[in-house]
PDB file of C-alpha atoms in Angstrom:
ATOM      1  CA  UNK A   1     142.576 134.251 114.734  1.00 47.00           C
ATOM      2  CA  UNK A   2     138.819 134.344 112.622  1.00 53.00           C
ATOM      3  CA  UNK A   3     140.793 131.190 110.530  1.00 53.00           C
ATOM      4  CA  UNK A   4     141.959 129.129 113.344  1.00 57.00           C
ATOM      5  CA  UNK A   5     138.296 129.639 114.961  1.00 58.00           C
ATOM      6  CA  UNK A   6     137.276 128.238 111.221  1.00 66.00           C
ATOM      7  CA  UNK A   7     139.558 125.293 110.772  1.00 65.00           C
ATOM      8  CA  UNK A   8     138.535 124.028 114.130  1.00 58.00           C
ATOM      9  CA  UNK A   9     134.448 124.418 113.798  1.00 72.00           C
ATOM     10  CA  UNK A  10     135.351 122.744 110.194  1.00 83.00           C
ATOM     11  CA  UNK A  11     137.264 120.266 111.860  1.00 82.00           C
ATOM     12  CA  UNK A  12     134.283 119.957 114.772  1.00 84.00           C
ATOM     13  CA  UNK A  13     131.899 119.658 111.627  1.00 88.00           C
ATOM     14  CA  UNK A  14     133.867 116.740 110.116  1.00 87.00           C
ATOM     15  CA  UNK A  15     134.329 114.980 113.205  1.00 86.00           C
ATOM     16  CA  UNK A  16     130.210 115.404 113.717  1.00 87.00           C
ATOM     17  CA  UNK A  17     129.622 114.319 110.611  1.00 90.00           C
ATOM     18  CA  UNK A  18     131.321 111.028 110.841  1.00 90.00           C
ATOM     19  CA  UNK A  19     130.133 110.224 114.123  1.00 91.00           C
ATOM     20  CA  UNK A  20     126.163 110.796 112.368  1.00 90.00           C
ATOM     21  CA  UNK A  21     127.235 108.599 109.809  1.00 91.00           C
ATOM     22  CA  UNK A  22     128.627 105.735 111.934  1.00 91.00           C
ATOM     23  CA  UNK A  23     126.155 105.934 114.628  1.00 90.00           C
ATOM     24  CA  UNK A  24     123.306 105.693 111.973  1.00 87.00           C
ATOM     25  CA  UNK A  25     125.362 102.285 109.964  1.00 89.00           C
ATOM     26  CA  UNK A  26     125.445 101.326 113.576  1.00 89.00           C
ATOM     27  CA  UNK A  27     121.453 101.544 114.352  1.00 87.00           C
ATOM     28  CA  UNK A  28     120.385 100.515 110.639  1.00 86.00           C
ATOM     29  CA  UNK A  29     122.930  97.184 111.421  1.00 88.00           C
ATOM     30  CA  UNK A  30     121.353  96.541 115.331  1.00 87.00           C
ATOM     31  CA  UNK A  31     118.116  97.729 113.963  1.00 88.00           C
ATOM     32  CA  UNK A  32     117.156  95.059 111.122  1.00 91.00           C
ATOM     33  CA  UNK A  33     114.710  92.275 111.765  1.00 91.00           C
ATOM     34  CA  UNK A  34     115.443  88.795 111.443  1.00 93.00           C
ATOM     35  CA  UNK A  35     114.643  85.319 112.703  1.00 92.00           C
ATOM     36  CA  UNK A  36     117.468  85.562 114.741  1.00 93.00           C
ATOM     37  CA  UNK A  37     116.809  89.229 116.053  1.00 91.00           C
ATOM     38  CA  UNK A  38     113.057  89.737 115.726  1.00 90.00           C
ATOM     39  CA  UNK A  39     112.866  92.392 118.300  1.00 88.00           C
ATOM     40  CA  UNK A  40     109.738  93.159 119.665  1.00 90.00           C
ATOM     41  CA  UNK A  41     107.803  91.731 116.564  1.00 91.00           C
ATOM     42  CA  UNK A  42     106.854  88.222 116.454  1.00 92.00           C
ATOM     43  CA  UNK A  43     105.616  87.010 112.944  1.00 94.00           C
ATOM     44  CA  UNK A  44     104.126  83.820 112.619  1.00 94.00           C
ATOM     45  CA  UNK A  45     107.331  83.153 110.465  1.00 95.00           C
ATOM     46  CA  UNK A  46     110.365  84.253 109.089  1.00 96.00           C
ATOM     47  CA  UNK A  47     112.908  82.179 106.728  1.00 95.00           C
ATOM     48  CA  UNK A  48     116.232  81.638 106.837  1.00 95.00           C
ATOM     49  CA  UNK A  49     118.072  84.880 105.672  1.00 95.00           C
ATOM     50  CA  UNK A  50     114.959  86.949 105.348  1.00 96.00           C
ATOM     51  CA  UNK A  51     116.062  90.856 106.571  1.00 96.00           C
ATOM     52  CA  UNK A  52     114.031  93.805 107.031  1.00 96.00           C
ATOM     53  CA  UNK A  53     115.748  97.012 106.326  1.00 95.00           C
ATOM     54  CA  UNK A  54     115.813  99.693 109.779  1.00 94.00           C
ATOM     55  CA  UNK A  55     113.735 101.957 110.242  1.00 95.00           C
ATOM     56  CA  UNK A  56     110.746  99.735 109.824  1.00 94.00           C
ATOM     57  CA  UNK A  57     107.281 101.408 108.641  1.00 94.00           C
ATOM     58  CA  UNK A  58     104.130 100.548 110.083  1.00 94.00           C
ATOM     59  CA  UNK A  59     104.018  96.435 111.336  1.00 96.00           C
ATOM     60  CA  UNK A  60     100.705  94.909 113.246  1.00 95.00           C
ATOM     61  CA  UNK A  61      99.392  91.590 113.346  1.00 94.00           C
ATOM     62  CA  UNK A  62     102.322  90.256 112.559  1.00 94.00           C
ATOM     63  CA  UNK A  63     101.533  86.800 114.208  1.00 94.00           C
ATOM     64  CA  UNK A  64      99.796  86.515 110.850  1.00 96.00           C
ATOM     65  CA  UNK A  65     102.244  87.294 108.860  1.00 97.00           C
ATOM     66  CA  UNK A  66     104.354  84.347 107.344  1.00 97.00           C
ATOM     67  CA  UNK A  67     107.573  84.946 105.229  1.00 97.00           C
ATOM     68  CA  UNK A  68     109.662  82.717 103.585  1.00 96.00           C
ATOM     69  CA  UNK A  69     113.379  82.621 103.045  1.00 96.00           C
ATOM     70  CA  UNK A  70     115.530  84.949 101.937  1.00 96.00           C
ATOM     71  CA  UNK A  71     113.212  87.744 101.108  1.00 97.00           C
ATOM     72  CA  UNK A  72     114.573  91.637 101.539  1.00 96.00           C
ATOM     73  CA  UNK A  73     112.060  94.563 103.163  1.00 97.00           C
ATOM     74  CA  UNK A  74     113.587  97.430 102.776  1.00 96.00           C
ATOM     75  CA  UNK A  75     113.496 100.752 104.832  1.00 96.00           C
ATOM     76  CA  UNK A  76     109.625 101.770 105.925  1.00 96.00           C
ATOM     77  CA  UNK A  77     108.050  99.442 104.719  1.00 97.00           C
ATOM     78  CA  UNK A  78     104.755  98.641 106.297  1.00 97.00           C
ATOM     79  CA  UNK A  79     102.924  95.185 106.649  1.00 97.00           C
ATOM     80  CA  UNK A  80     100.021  94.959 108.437  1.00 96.00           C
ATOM     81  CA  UNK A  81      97.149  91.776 108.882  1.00 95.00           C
ATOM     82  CA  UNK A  82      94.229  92.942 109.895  1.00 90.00           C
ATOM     83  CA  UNK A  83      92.420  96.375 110.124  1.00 86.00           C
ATOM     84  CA  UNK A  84      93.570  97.117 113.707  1.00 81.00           C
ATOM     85  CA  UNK A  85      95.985  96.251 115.826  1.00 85.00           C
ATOM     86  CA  UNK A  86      95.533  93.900 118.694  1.00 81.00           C
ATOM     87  CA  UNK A  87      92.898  91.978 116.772  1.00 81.00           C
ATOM     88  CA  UNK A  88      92.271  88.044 117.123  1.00 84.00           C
ATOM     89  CA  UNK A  89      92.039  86.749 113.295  1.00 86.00           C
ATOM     90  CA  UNK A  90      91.604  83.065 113.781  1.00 87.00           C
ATOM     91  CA  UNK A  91      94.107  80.557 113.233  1.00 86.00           C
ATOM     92  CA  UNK A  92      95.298  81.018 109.431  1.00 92.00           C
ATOM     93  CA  UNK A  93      97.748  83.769 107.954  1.00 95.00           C
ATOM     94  CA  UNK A  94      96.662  86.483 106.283  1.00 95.00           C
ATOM     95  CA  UNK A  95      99.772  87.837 104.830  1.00 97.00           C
ATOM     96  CA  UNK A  96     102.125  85.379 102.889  1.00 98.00           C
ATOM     97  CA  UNK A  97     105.180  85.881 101.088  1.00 98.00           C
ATOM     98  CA  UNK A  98     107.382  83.277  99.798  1.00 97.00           C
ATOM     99  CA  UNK A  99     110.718  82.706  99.380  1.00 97.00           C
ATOM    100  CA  UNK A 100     113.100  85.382  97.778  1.00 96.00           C
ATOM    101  CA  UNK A 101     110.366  88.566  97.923  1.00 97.00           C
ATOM    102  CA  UNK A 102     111.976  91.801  97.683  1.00 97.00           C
ATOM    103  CA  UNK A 103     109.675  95.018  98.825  1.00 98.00           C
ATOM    104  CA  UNK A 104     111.016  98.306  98.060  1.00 97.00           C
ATOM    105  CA  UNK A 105     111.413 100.910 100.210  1.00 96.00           C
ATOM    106  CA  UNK A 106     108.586 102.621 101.589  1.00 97.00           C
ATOM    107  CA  UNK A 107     106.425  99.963 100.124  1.00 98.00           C
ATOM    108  CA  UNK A 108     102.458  99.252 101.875  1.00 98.00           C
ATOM    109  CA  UNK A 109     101.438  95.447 102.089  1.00 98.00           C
ATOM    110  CA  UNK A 110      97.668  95.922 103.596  1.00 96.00           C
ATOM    111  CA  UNK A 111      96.292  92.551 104.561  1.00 96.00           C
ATOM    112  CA  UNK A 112      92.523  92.755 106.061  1.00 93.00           C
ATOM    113  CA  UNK A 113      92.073  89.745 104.547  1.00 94.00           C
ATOM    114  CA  UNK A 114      93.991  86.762 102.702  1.00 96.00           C
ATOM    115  CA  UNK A 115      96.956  88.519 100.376  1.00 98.00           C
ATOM    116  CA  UNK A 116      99.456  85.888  99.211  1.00 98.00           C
ATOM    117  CA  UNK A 117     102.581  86.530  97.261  1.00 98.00           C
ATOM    118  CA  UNK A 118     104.680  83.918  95.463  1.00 98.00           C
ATOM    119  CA  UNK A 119     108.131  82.994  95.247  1.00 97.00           C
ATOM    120  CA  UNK A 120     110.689  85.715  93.676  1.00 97.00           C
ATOM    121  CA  UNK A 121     108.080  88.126  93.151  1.00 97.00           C
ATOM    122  CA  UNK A 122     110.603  92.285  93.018  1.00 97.00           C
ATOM    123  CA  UNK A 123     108.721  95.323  93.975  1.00 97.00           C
ATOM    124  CA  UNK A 124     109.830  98.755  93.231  1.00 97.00           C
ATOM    125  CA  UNK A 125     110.122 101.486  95.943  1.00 97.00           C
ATOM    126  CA  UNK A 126     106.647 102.949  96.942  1.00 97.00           C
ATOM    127  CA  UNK A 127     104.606  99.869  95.751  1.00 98.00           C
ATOM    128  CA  UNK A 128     101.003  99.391  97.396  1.00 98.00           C
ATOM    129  CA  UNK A 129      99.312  96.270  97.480  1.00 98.00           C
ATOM    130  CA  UNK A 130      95.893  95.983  99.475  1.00 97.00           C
ATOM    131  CA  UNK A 131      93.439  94.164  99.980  1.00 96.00           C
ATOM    132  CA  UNK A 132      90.923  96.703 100.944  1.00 94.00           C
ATOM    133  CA  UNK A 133      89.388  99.316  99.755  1.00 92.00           C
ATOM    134  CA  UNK A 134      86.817 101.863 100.843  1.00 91.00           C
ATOM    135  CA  UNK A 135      83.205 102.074  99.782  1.00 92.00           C
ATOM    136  CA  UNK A 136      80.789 104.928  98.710  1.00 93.00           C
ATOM    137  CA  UNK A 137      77.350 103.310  98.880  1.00 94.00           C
ATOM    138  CA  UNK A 138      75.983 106.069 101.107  1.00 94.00           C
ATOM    139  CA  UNK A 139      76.387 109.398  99.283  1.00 95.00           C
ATOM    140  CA  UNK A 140      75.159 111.237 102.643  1.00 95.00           C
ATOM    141  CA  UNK A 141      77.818 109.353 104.892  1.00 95.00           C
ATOM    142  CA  UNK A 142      81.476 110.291 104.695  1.00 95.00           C
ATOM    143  CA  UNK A 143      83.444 107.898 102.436  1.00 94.00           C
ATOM    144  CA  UNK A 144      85.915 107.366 105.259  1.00 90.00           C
ATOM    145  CA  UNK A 145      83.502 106.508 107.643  1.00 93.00           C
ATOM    146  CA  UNK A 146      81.557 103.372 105.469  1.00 92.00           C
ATOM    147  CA  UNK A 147      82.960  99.997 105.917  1.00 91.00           C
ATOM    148  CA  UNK A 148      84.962  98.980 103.489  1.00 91.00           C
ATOM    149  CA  UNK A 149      85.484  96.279 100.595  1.00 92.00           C
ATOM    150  CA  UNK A 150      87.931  92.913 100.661  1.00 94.00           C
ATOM    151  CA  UNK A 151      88.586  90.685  98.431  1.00 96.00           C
ATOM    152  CA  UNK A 152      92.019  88.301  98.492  1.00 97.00           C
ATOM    153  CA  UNK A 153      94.965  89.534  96.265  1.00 98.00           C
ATOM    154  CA  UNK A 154      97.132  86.843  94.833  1.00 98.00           C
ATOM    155  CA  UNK A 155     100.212  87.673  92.871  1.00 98.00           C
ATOM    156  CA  UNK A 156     102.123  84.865  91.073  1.00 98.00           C
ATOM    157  CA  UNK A 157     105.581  83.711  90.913  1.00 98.00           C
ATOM    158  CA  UNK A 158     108.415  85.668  89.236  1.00 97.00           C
ATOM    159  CA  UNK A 159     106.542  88.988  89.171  1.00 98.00           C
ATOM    160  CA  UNK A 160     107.943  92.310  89.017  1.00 98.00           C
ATOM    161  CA  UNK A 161     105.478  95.464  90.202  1.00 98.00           C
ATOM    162  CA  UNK A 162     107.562  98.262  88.995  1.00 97.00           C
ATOM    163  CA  UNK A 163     107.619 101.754  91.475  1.00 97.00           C
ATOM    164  CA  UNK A 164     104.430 103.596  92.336  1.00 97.00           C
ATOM    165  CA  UNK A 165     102.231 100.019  91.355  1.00 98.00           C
ATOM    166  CA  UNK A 166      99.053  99.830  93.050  1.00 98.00           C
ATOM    167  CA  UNK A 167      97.459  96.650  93.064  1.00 98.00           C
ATOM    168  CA  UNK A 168      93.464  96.174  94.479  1.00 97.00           C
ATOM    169  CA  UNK A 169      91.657  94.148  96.073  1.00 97.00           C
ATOM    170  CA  UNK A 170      90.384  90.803  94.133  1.00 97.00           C
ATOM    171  CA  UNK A 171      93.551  91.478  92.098  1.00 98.00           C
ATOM    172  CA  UNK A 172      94.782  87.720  90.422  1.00 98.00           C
ATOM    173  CA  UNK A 173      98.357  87.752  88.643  1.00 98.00           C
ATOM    174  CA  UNK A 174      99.595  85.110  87.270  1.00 97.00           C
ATOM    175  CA  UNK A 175     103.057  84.054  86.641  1.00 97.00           C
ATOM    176  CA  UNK A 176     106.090  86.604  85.692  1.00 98.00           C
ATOM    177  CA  UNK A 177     103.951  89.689  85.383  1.00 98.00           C
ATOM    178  CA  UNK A 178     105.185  92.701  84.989  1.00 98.00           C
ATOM    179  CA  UNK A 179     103.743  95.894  86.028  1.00 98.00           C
ATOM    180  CA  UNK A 180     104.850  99.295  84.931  1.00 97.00           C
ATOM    181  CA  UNK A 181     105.334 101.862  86.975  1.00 97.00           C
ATOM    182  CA  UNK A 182     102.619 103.784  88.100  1.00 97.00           C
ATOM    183  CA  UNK A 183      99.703 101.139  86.736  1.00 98.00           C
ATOM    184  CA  UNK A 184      96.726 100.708  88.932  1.00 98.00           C
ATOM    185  CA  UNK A 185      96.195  97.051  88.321  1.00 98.00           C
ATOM    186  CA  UNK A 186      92.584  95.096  89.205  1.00 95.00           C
ATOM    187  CA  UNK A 187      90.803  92.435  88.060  1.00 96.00           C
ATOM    188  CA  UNK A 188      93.049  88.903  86.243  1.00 97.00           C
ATOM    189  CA  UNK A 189      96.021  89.421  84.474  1.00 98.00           C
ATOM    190  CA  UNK A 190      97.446  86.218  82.956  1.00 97.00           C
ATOM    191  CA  UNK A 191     100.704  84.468  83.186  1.00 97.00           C
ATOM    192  CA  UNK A 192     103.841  86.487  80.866  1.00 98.00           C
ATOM    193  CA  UNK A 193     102.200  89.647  80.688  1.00 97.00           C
ATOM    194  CA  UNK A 194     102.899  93.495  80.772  1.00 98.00           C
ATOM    195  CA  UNK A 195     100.346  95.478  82.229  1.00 98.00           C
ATOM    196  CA  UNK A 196     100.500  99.223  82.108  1.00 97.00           C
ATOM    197  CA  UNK A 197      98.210 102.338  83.070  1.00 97.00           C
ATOM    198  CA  UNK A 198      95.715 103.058  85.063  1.00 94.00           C
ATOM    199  CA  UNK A 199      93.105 101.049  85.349  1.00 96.00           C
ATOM    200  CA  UNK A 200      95.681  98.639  83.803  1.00 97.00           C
ATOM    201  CA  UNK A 201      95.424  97.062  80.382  1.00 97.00           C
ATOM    202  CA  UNK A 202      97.904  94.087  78.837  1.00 97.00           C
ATOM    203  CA  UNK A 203     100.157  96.092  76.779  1.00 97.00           C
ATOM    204  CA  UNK A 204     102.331  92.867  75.259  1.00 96.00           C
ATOM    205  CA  UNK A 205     101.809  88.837  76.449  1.00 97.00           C
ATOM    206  CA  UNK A 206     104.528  86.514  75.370  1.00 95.00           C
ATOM    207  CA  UNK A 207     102.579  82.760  74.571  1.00 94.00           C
ATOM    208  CA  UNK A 208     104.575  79.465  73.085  1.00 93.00           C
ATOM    209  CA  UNK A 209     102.692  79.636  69.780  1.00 93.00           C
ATOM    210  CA  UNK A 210     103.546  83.166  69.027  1.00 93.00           C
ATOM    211  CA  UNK A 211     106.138  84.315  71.582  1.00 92.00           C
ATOM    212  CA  UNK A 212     105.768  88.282  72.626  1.00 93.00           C
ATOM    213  CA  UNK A 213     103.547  89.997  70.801  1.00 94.00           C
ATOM    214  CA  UNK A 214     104.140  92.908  69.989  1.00 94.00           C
ATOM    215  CA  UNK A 215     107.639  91.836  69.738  1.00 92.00           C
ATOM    216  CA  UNK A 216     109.843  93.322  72.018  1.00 89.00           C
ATOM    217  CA  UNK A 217     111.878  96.689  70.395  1.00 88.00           C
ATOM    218  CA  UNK A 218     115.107  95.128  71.836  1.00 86.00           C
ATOM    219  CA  UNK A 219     117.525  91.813  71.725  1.00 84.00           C
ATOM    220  CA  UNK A 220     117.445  89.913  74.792  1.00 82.00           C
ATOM    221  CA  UNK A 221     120.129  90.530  77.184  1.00 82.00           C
ATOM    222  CA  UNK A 222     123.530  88.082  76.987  1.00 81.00           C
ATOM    223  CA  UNK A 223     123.497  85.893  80.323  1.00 81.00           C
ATOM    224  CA  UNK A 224     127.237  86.103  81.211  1.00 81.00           C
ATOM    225  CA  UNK A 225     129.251  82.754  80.965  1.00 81.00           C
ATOM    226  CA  UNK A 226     130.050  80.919  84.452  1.00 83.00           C
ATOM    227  CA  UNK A 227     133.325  81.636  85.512  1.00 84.00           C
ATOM    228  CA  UNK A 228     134.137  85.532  84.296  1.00 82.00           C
ATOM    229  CA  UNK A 229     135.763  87.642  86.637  1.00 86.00           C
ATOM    230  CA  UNK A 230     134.418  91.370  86.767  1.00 82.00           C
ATOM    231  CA  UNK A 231     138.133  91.925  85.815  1.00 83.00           C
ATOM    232  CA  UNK A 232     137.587  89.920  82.763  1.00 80.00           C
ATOM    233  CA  UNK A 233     133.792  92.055  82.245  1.00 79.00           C
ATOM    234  CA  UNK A 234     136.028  95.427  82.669  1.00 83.00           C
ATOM    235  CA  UNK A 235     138.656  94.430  80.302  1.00 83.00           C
ATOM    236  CA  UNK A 236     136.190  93.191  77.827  1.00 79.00           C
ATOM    237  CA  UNK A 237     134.119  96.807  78.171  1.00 79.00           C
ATOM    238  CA  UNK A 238     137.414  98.642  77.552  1.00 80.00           C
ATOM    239  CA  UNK A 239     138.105  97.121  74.663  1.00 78.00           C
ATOM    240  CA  UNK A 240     134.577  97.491  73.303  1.00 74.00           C
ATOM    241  CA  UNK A 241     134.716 101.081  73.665  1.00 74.00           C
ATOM    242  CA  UNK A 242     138.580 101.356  72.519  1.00 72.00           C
ATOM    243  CA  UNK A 243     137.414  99.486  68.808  1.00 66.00           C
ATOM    244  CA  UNK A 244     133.926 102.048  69.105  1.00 57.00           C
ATOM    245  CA  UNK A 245     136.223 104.978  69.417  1.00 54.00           C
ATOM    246  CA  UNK A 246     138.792 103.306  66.549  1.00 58.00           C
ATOM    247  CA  UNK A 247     135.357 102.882  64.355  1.00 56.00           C
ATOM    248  CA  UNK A 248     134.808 106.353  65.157  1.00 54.00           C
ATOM    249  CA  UNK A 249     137.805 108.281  64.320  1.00 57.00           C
ATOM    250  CA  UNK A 250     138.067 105.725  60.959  1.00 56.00           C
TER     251      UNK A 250
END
């Protein structure tokens, strides 16, 4: 009798557990935002397949919030315009992205004033981009309680911001950036770059006279030719490790 009593609460367990599973693919499908099912949130502008990821994080002022086409917010991500909700901040955007943005998930876009981001610009999970910061003028007044600094953040096209980034306000990058995990990043950092640390310094820069420097430690990736099948990329990997393993036991 005990192992009848167990096959059933295992088979009431089971049954539980799929119904979680499908009722949450179910919410995080009839949950995502897009132009077509917005919700209650009503941006100033969002492109054609442009999707953010359910559950959303934190979203206000999103009438000033513009975003082009085809960009992916994932899960918790919070954009805000603004340092308040329910605030009237003129006629302009203050948050832009452009076409093909990816934020990772549980990634912080905080616009209190103008933050622009460019076309195909990837952020890691947990990457935090504001434009404000607090001040500490007064030493006899809490630090939370002083107003704070802004300054526009503009980050170029092509960039990636690698997880844990933080990037401050006044922040310029130029084009195809890349930021390592973890760097705090401030100030101008020119086009082709790699930025690392925290603050952040340019760790390598890639220019047409002398192309990366330092030179990178490894070849360039091989683009794969139009027209291969993953079939064809399997079949090829086998028999790269078969003639390792021949080269091996030779």
């Amino acid at each position: 009798m005990p192992k009848n009593r167990n096959t059933f609460s295992s088979w009431r367990q089971r049954a539980a557990n799929r119904a979680v599973h499908a009722a949450w693919r179910w919410m995080q499908q009839a949950g995502a935002v897009t132009a077509q099912t917005p919700g209650r949130l009503r941006f100033g502008a969002i492109g054609t397949g442009t999707r953010l990821a359910f559950p959303q994080g934190t979203i206000f002022g999103e009438r000033w919030i513009r975003m082009g086409d085809y960009c992916i917010i994932g899960e918790q991500v919070t954009l805000t315009a603004g340092m308040m909700p329910d605030l009237d901040l003129g006629s302009e955007p203050l948050l832009v992205l452009g076409n093909g943005v990816v934020l990772g998930r549980g990634s912080h876009v905080i616009a209190d004033t103008h933050i622009r981001i460019a076309d195909d610009v990837f952020c890691g999970p947990g990457v935090y981009i504001t434009s404000t910061n607090h001040s500490y003028d007064d030493p006899h007044e809490p630090v939370g309680r002083q107003w704070p600094r802004s300054e526009p953040v503009e980050i170029g096209p092509g960039c990636w911001l690698g997880t844990g980034a933080v990037i401050l306000p006044g922040a310029k990058l130029g084009r195809n950036v890349v930021v390592a995990a973890g760097a705090v990043v401030r100030g101008e950092v020119p086009d082709h770059a790699v930025v690392a640390g925290a603050p952040a310094k340019v760790v390598r820069r890639w220019q047409p006279e002398t192309g990366w420097q330092p030179p990178l430690r490894t070849p360039a990736p091989v683009p794969i030719p139009d027209g291969v099948t993953p079939g064809q990329l399997r079949a090829l990997a086998d028999a790269e490790r078969a003639g390792l393993l021949d080269a091996l036991e030779g």
